[in-house]
Amino acid sequence: MTTSDATLTAAEATAVAQQVLTQAGRAVVGKQRPLSLVLAAILAKGHVLIEDFPGLGKTLAARTFAQALGLEFSRAQFTPDLLPADLTGSYIYDQRISEFSFRRGPLFAGLLLADEINRTPPKTQAALLEAMQEGQVTVEGETHPLPVPFHVLATANPVEYEGTYPLPEAQLDRFLLRVAFGYPTAQEEYDVVARRLERQREEVSVEAVTDAAGLRAVQAAVERIQVDESVGRYCVALADATRGHQDVLIGASPRGSLGLVLAARGWALIRGRDYVIPEDVKAVASSVLAHRITVKPELWMTRASGARVVEAVLASVPAPGALEHR
């Protein structure tokens, strides 16, 4: 099934989103909530940082979403010797026409998997930052627009620090969500093994639910999701509360409160609503805000973390009352 650039109702867009999640669930077992968060970010036109241990399905999830969404997929393995031109592409001299022609790099895709993003130096990370923020790359003074839609799913290993380059706060802030998959249950892990034995091959293929034009139509439907003033103010209050928390050195910026609204709209659409309720905000709050919070250095050896700060502000900031669909 594919969709076009025609206007979709919220119900039609929800149906597409649910089909995408169904296809993703065929490949990534037992991770419905993390998969829903990743899809919510994509529907909100955002980028996602998947930070978790090796072997938990991060790469598989990115490839699966590209297949289900019908997007061109590319993968860049980030290494210490990766250069910006390895991502953006470069000008190559063509002897046949005696001119330089631009050869596109892996950034020119609908969905880019930036694998182990924290293993490459800041100069290369900065090239990715321009692409994520501006939807374009600049090579030798020439600007080249990226495809629309364009999404980055980046992975990072949270336990290995040797030979890594921590992402600067400015780049972390560009990721709408940071998501962890976590270890599966024993039953889910057996399902992974059983499915592999059943299909008798390593690769997992899923059906395309839509295409690039169809995703743009679903994203347009997300833009029409209603956000009551009380919910918008609730998002602002949550972000503001992180700045005054006793454990925090730097709290979430205004991009954090905006990210709450945007991600909550994507989550609401997946849940089949054309309006946002406070529970949508709570569902995405930790993934949106935790990586935007810097804990005081003297607390780094304690259990203090951005996620714990978000838990605290969710408990302390009063949520709006029940909203009626209007």
Short mmCIF file of C-alpha atoms in Angstrom, two decimals:
data_model
loop_
_atom_site.label_atom_id
_atom_site.label_comp_id
_atom_site.label_asym_id
_atom_site.label_seq_id
_atom_site.Cartn_x
_atom_site.Cartn_y
_atom_site.Cartn_z
CA MET A 1 0.00 0.00 0.00
CA THR A 2 1.30 3.43 -0.90
CA THR A 3 -0.08 6.87 -0.39
CA SER A 4 0.42 10.08 -2.28
CA ASP A 5 0.83 13.74 -1.46
CA ALA A 6 -2.97 13.97 -1.20
CA THR A 7 -4.33 15.27 2.11
CA LEU A 8 -4.92 12.51 4.66
CA THR A 9 -7.36 12.62 7.53
CA ALA A 10 -6.03 11.86 11.00
CA ALA A 11 -7.69 8.44 10.87
CA GLU A 12 -6.08 7.60 7.53
CA ALA A 13 -2.68 8.76 8.78
CA THR A 14 -3.09 6.68 11.94
CA ALA A 15 -3.85 3.61 9.81
CA VAL A 16 -0.61 4.10 7.88
CA ALA A 17 1.37 4.59 11.10
CA GLN A 18 -0.09 1.43 12.63
CA GLN A 19 0.77 -0.58 9.54
CA VAL A 20 4.35 0.71 9.70
CA LEU A 21 4.58 -0.35 13.36
CA THR A 22 3.18 -3.78 12.49
CA GLN A 23 5.86 -4.28 9.86
CA ALA A 24 8.59 -3.02 12.22
CA GLY A 25 7.35 -5.43 14.90
CA ARG A 26 7.86 -8.34 12.52
CA ALA A 27 11.59 -7.64 12.53
CA VAL A 28 12.23 -6.14 15.98
CA VAL A 29 10.61 -8.37 18.57
CA GLY A 30 8.90 -7.09 21.69
CA LYS A 31 9.92 -3.42 21.42
CA GLN A 32 6.58 -1.81 20.67
CA ARG A 33 7.11 1.24 22.87
CA PRO A 34 10.62 2.15 21.62
CA LEU A 35 9.50 1.55 18.04
CA SER A 36 6.47 3.78 18.61
CA LEU A 37 8.74 6.52 19.99
CA VAL A 38 11.04 6.33 16.97
CA LEU A 39 8.07 6.50 14.59
CA ALA A 40 6.56 9.41 16.53
CA ALA A 41 9.81 11.33 16.04
CA ILE A 42 9.86 10.56 12.31
CA LEU A 43 6.23 11.66 11.95
CA ALA A 44 7.19 14.88 13.77
CA LYS A 45 9.99 15.41 11.20
CA GLY A 46 12.68 14.79 13.81
CA HIS A 47 15.88 12.78 14.23
CA VAL A 48 16.49 10.04 16.79
CA LEU A 49 19.51 8.96 18.83
CA ILE A 50 19.26 5.27 19.79
CA GLU A 51 21.65 4.72 22.69
CA ASP A 52 21.97 1.17 23.94
CA PHE A 53 24.22 -1.86 24.21
CA PRO A 54 25.34 -3.81 21.12
CA GLY A 55 23.07 -6.47 19.69
CA LEU A 56 19.73 -5.06 20.82
CA GLY A 57 18.31 -4.28 17.38
CA LYS A 58 19.30 -0.65 16.82
CA THR A 59 20.60 -1.16 13.28
CA LEU A 60 17.80 -3.58 12.42
CA ALA A 61 15.19 -1.05 13.58
CA ALA A 62 16.62 1.69 11.35
CA ARG A 63 16.74 -0.55 8.28
CA THR A 64 13.24 -1.85 8.98
CA PHE A 65 11.72 1.63 9.24
CA ALA A 66 13.36 2.59 5.95
CA GLN A 67 11.82 -0.45 4.26
CA ALA A 68 8.36 0.01 5.81
CA LEU A 69 8.30 3.74 4.99
CA GLY A 70 9.56 3.18 1.46
CA LEU A 71 12.54 5.50 1.94
CA GLU A 72 15.95 5.25 0.33
CA PHE A 73 18.26 3.90 3.03
CA SER A 74 21.95 4.48 3.56
CA ARG A 75 24.32 3.57 6.36
CA ALA A 76 27.46 5.36 7.47
CA GLN A 77 29.77 3.56 9.87
CA PHE A 78 31.33 6.29 11.98
CA THR A 79 35.01 5.71 12.68
CA PRO A 80 37.86 7.93 13.96
CA ASP A 81 39.18 8.41 10.41
CA LEU A 82 35.82 9.34 8.84
CA LEU A 83 36.01 12.68 7.03
CA PRO A 84 33.17 15.14 6.39
CA ALA A 85 33.45 14.43 2.65
CA ASP A 86 32.80 10.76 3.36
CA LEU A 87 29.31 11.83 4.49
CA THR A 88 28.50 14.78 2.27
CA GLY A 89 30.20 13.64 -0.92
CA SER A 90 32.80 15.54 -2.90
CA TYR A 91 33.67 16.95 -6.30
CA ILE A 92 35.40 14.47 -8.59
CA TYR A 93 37.17 15.45 -11.80
CA ASP A 94 35.47 13.82 -14.78
CA GLN A 95 38.01 13.41 -17.56
CA ARG A 96 35.30 12.68 -20.14
CA ILE A 97 33.86 16.18 -19.91
CA SER A 98 36.89 17.92 -18.37
CA GLU A 99 34.82 19.19 -15.45
CA PHE A 100 34.35 18.54 -11.76
CA SER A 101 31.10 16.76 -10.94
CA PHE A 102 29.55 16.28 -7.52
CA ARG A 103 29.43 12.72 -6.24
CA ARG A 104 26.83 12.42 -3.49
CA GLY A 105 27.65 10.84 -0.15
CA PRO A 106 25.42 8.71 2.09
CA LEU A 107 23.66 11.79 3.50
CA PHE A 108 21.60 11.94 0.31
CA ALA A 109 18.99 9.42 1.39
CA GLY A 110 15.55 9.45 2.95
CA LEU A 111 16.81 7.72 6.09
CA LEU A 112 20.44 7.66 7.20
CA LEU A 113 21.71 5.24 9.82
CA ALA A 114 24.63 6.99 11.53
CA ASP A 115 26.14 3.96 13.24
CA GLU A 116 28.21 4.60 16.40
CA ILE A 117 28.08 8.34 15.92
CA ASN A 118 30.28 9.00 18.95
CA ARG A 119 33.29 7.29 17.33
CA THR A 120 33.99 10.08 14.84
CA PRO A 121 35.76 13.42 15.50
CA PRO A 122 33.85 16.68 16.05
CA LYS A 123 34.63 18.00 12.54
CA THR A 124 32.70 15.15 10.95
CA GLN A 125 29.96 15.38 13.56
CA ALA A 126 29.58 19.04 12.58
CA ALA A 127 28.95 18.08 8.94
CA LEU A 128 26.13 15.85 10.10
CA LEU A 129 24.82 18.66 12.33
CA GLU A 130 24.32 20.98 9.34
CA ALA A 131 22.44 18.28 7.49
CA MET A 132 20.17 17.56 10.47
CA GLN A 133 19.40 21.20 11.20
CA GLU A 134 19.33 22.77 7.76
CA GLY A 135 18.39 19.88 5.46
CA GLN A 136 21.37 20.67 3.26
CA VAL A 137 25.12 20.21 2.96
CA THR A 138 27.77 22.67 1.86
CA VAL A 139 30.71 21.36 -0.13
CA GLU A 140 33.41 23.74 -1.39
CA GLY A 141 31.06 26.69 -1.01
CA GLU A 142 28.21 25.05 -2.93
CA THR A 143 24.97 24.21 -1.12
CA HIS A 144 23.18 20.98 -1.98
CA PRO A 145 19.66 20.35 -0.63
CA LEU A 146 18.92 16.93 0.85
CA PRO A 147 15.89 14.82 -0.05
CA VAL A 148 12.58 15.51 1.67
CA PRO A 149 11.84 13.77 3.94
CA PHE A 150 15.31 13.32 5.45
CA HIS A 151 15.80 11.61 8.81
CA VAL A 152 18.81 10.51 10.82
CA LEU A 153 18.68 7.52 13.14
CA ALA A 154 21.99 7.56 15.00
CA THR A 155 23.27 4.86 17.31
CA ALA A 156 25.68 5.15 20.21
CA ASN A 157 27.13 2.66 22.67
CA PRO A 158 26.75 4.05 26.22
CA VAL A 159 29.41 1.86 27.87
CA GLU A 160 32.52 2.17 25.69
CA TYR A 161 34.35 5.45 26.07
CA GLU A 162 37.83 4.60 24.79
CA GLY A 163 38.32 6.05 21.32
CA THR A 164 35.03 7.95 21.37
CA TYR A 165 34.16 11.62 21.00
CA PRO A 166 31.18 12.60 23.17
CA LEU A 167 28.51 14.49 21.27
CA PRO A 168 28.45 18.20 22.16
CA GLU A 169 25.29 19.51 23.79
CA ALA A 170 24.48 21.50 20.64
CA GLN A 171 24.31 18.33 18.58
CA LEU A 172 22.48 16.31 21.22
CA ASP A 173 19.88 19.08 21.22
CA ARG A 174 19.24 18.46 17.50
CA PHE A 175 17.93 14.97 18.21
CA LEU A 176 14.22 15.17 18.92
CA LEU A 177 14.36 11.94 20.94
CA ARG A 178 16.92 9.73 22.60
CA VAL A 179 15.61 6.18 22.88
CA ALA A 180 16.89 2.96 24.50
CA PHE A 181 15.61 -0.47 23.47
CA GLY A 182 16.75 -2.43 26.51
CA TYR A 183 17.21 -6.18 26.86
CA PRO A 184 14.33 -8.42 25.81
CA THR A 185 12.49 -10.74 28.16
CA ALA A 186 13.34 -14.43 28.03
CA GLN A 187 10.24 -15.13 25.91
CA GLU A 188 11.03 -12.28 23.52
CA GLU A 189 14.60 -13.48 23.17
CA TYR A 190 13.38 -16.98 22.36
CA ASP A 191 11.04 -15.49 19.75
CA VAL A 192 14.07 -13.86 18.11
CA VAL A 193 15.80 -17.24 17.97
CA ALA A 194 12.67 -19.06 16.75
CA ARG A 195 12.00 -16.56 13.97
CA ARG A 196 15.59 -16.80 12.77
CA LEU A 197 15.34 -20.59 12.59
CA GLU A 198 12.02 -20.40 10.81
CA ARG A 199 13.07 -18.03 8.02
CA GLN A 200 16.39 -19.89 7.43
CA ARG A 201 18.32 -16.75 6.57
CA GLU A 202 19.91 -13.85 8.44
CA GLU A 203 18.28 -10.87 6.77
CA VAL A 204 14.76 -9.75 7.67
CA SER A 205 12.57 -8.17 5.00
CA VAL A 206 9.36 -6.24 5.60
CA GLU A 207 6.81 -4.83 3.19
CA ALA A 208 6.72 -1.17 2.20
CA VAL A 209 3.59 0.43 3.66
CA THR A 210 4.04 3.82 2.03
CA ASP A 211 6.66 5.89 0.21
CA ALA A 212 8.38 9.25 0.56
CA ALA A 213 5.32 11.13 -0.73
CA GLY A 214 3.07 9.13 1.58
CA LEU A 215 5.26 9.92 4.59
CA ARG A 216 5.08 13.61 3.74
CA ALA A 217 1.28 13.32 3.72
CA VAL A 218 1.28 11.64 7.14
CA GLN A 219 3.65 14.30 8.47
CA ALA A 220 1.28 16.96 7.16
CA ALA A 221 -1.53 15.27 9.08
CA VAL A 222 0.59 15.44 12.25
CA GLU A 223 0.96 19.19 11.71
CA ARG A 224 -2.84 19.46 11.95
CA ILE A 225 -3.02 17.69 15.33
CA GLN A 226 -4.62 20.10 17.81
CA VAL A 227 -2.71 21.23 20.90
CA ASP A 228 -4.76 22.95 23.60
CA GLU A 229 -3.18 26.00 25.24
CA SER A 230 -3.16 24.21 28.60
CA VAL A 231 -1.13 21.35 27.10
CA GLY A 232 1.32 23.75 25.46
CA ARG A 233 1.81 25.57 28.77
CA TYR A 234 2.28 22.20 30.49
CA CYS A 235 5.15 21.43 28.08
CA VAL A 236 6.74 24.80 28.85
CA ALA A 237 6.35 24.23 32.60
CA LEU A 238 8.06 20.84 32.39
CA ALA A 239 11.03 22.23 30.48
CA ASP A 240 11.26 25.21 32.84
CA ALA A 241 11.17 22.93 35.91
CA THR A 242 14.28 21.10 34.71
CA ARG A 243 16.24 24.36 34.86
CA GLY A 244 15.51 24.89 38.54
CA HIS A 245 16.07 21.32 39.72
CA GLN A 246 18.72 21.00 42.43
CA ASP A 247 20.74 18.38 40.51
CA VAL A 248 20.88 20.29 37.23
CA LEU A 249 23.70 22.41 35.86
CA ILE A 250 22.00 23.17 32.53
CA GLY A 251 18.30 22.47 32.00
CA ALA A 252 16.33 21.89 28.82
CA SER A 253 16.29 24.79 26.37
CA PRO A 254 13.14 26.12 24.68
CA ARG A 255 13.85 23.54 21.99
CA GLY A 256 12.97 21.00 24.68
CA SER A 257 9.47 22.37 25.28
CA LEU A 258 8.93 22.62 21.52
CA GLY A 259 10.18 19.04 21.15
CA LEU A 260 7.63 17.91 23.74
CA VAL A 261 4.80 19.40 21.70
CA LEU A 262 6.07 18.03 18.38
CA ALA A 263 6.75 14.51 19.65
CA ALA A 264 3.46 14.42 21.57
CA ARG A 265 1.60 15.20 18.34
CA GLY A 266 3.26 12.25 16.62
CA TRP A 267 2.45 10.02 19.59
CA ALA A 268 -1.19 11.21 19.60
CA LEU A 269 -1.60 10.38 15.93
CA ILE A 270 -0.19 6.87 16.45
CA ARG A 271 -2.73 6.46 19.27
CA GLY A 272 -5.56 7.42 16.92
CA ARG A 273 -6.35 10.95 18.11
CA ASP A 274 -6.33 14.28 16.31
CA TYR A 275 -5.57 16.18 19.52
CA VAL A 276 -2.89 15.95 22.23
CA ILE A 277 -3.64 15.02 25.84
CA PRO A 278 -1.28 15.36 28.83
CA GLU A 279 -0.63 11.60 28.79
CA ASP A 280 0.92 11.98 25.31
CA VAL A 281 3.35 14.53 26.72
CA LYS A 282 4.19 12.26 29.66
CA ALA A 283 4.78 9.32 27.29
CA VAL A 284 7.50 11.16 25.35
CA ALA A 285 8.87 13.43 28.12
CA SER A 286 11.87 11.37 29.18
CA SER A 287 12.97 10.64 25.61
CA VAL A 288 12.64 14.32 24.66
CA LEU A 289 14.13 16.02 27.73
CA ALA A 290 16.63 13.69 29.44
CA HIS A 291 19.44 14.16 26.88
CA ARG A 292 18.97 17.93 27.02
CA ILE A 293 19.78 18.07 30.74
CA THR A 294 23.32 18.38 32.11
CA VAL A 295 23.70 17.13 35.68
CA LYS A 296 26.09 18.94 38.02
CA PRO A 297 29.64 17.51 37.73
CA GLU A 298 29.88 16.69 41.44
CA LEU A 299 26.92 14.32 40.99
CA TRP A 300 28.32 12.31 38.06
CA MET A 301 29.34 9.45 40.35
CA THR A 302 25.88 9.27 41.91
CA ARG A 303 22.60 7.98 40.48
CA ALA A 304 21.60 11.48 39.38
CA SER A 305 20.74 11.63 35.69
CA GLY A 306 18.64 13.50 33.18
CA ALA A 307 16.06 10.71 33.24
CA ARG A 308 15.69 10.98 37.04
CA VAL A 309 15.27 14.73 36.77
CA VAL A 310 12.48 14.24 34.23
CA GLU A 311 10.79 11.73 36.56
CA ALA A 312 10.94 14.31 39.35
CA VAL A 313 9.48 17.17 37.32
CA LEU A 314 6.70 14.94 35.96
CA ALA A 315 5.78 14.17 39.57
CA SER A 316 5.93 17.79 40.71
CA VAL A 317 4.44 19.78 37.81
CA PRO A 318 0.63 19.57 37.83
CA ALA A 319 -0.87 18.31 34.56
CA PRO A 320 -3.91 19.94 32.96
CA GLY A 321 -7.29 18.40 33.64
CA ALA A 322 -9.03 16.02 31.22
CA LEU A 323 -9.44 17.50 27.76
CA GLU A 324 -12.53 17.06 25.66
CA HIS A 325 -12.19 16.64 21.92
CA ARG A 326 -13.53 19.74 20.26
#
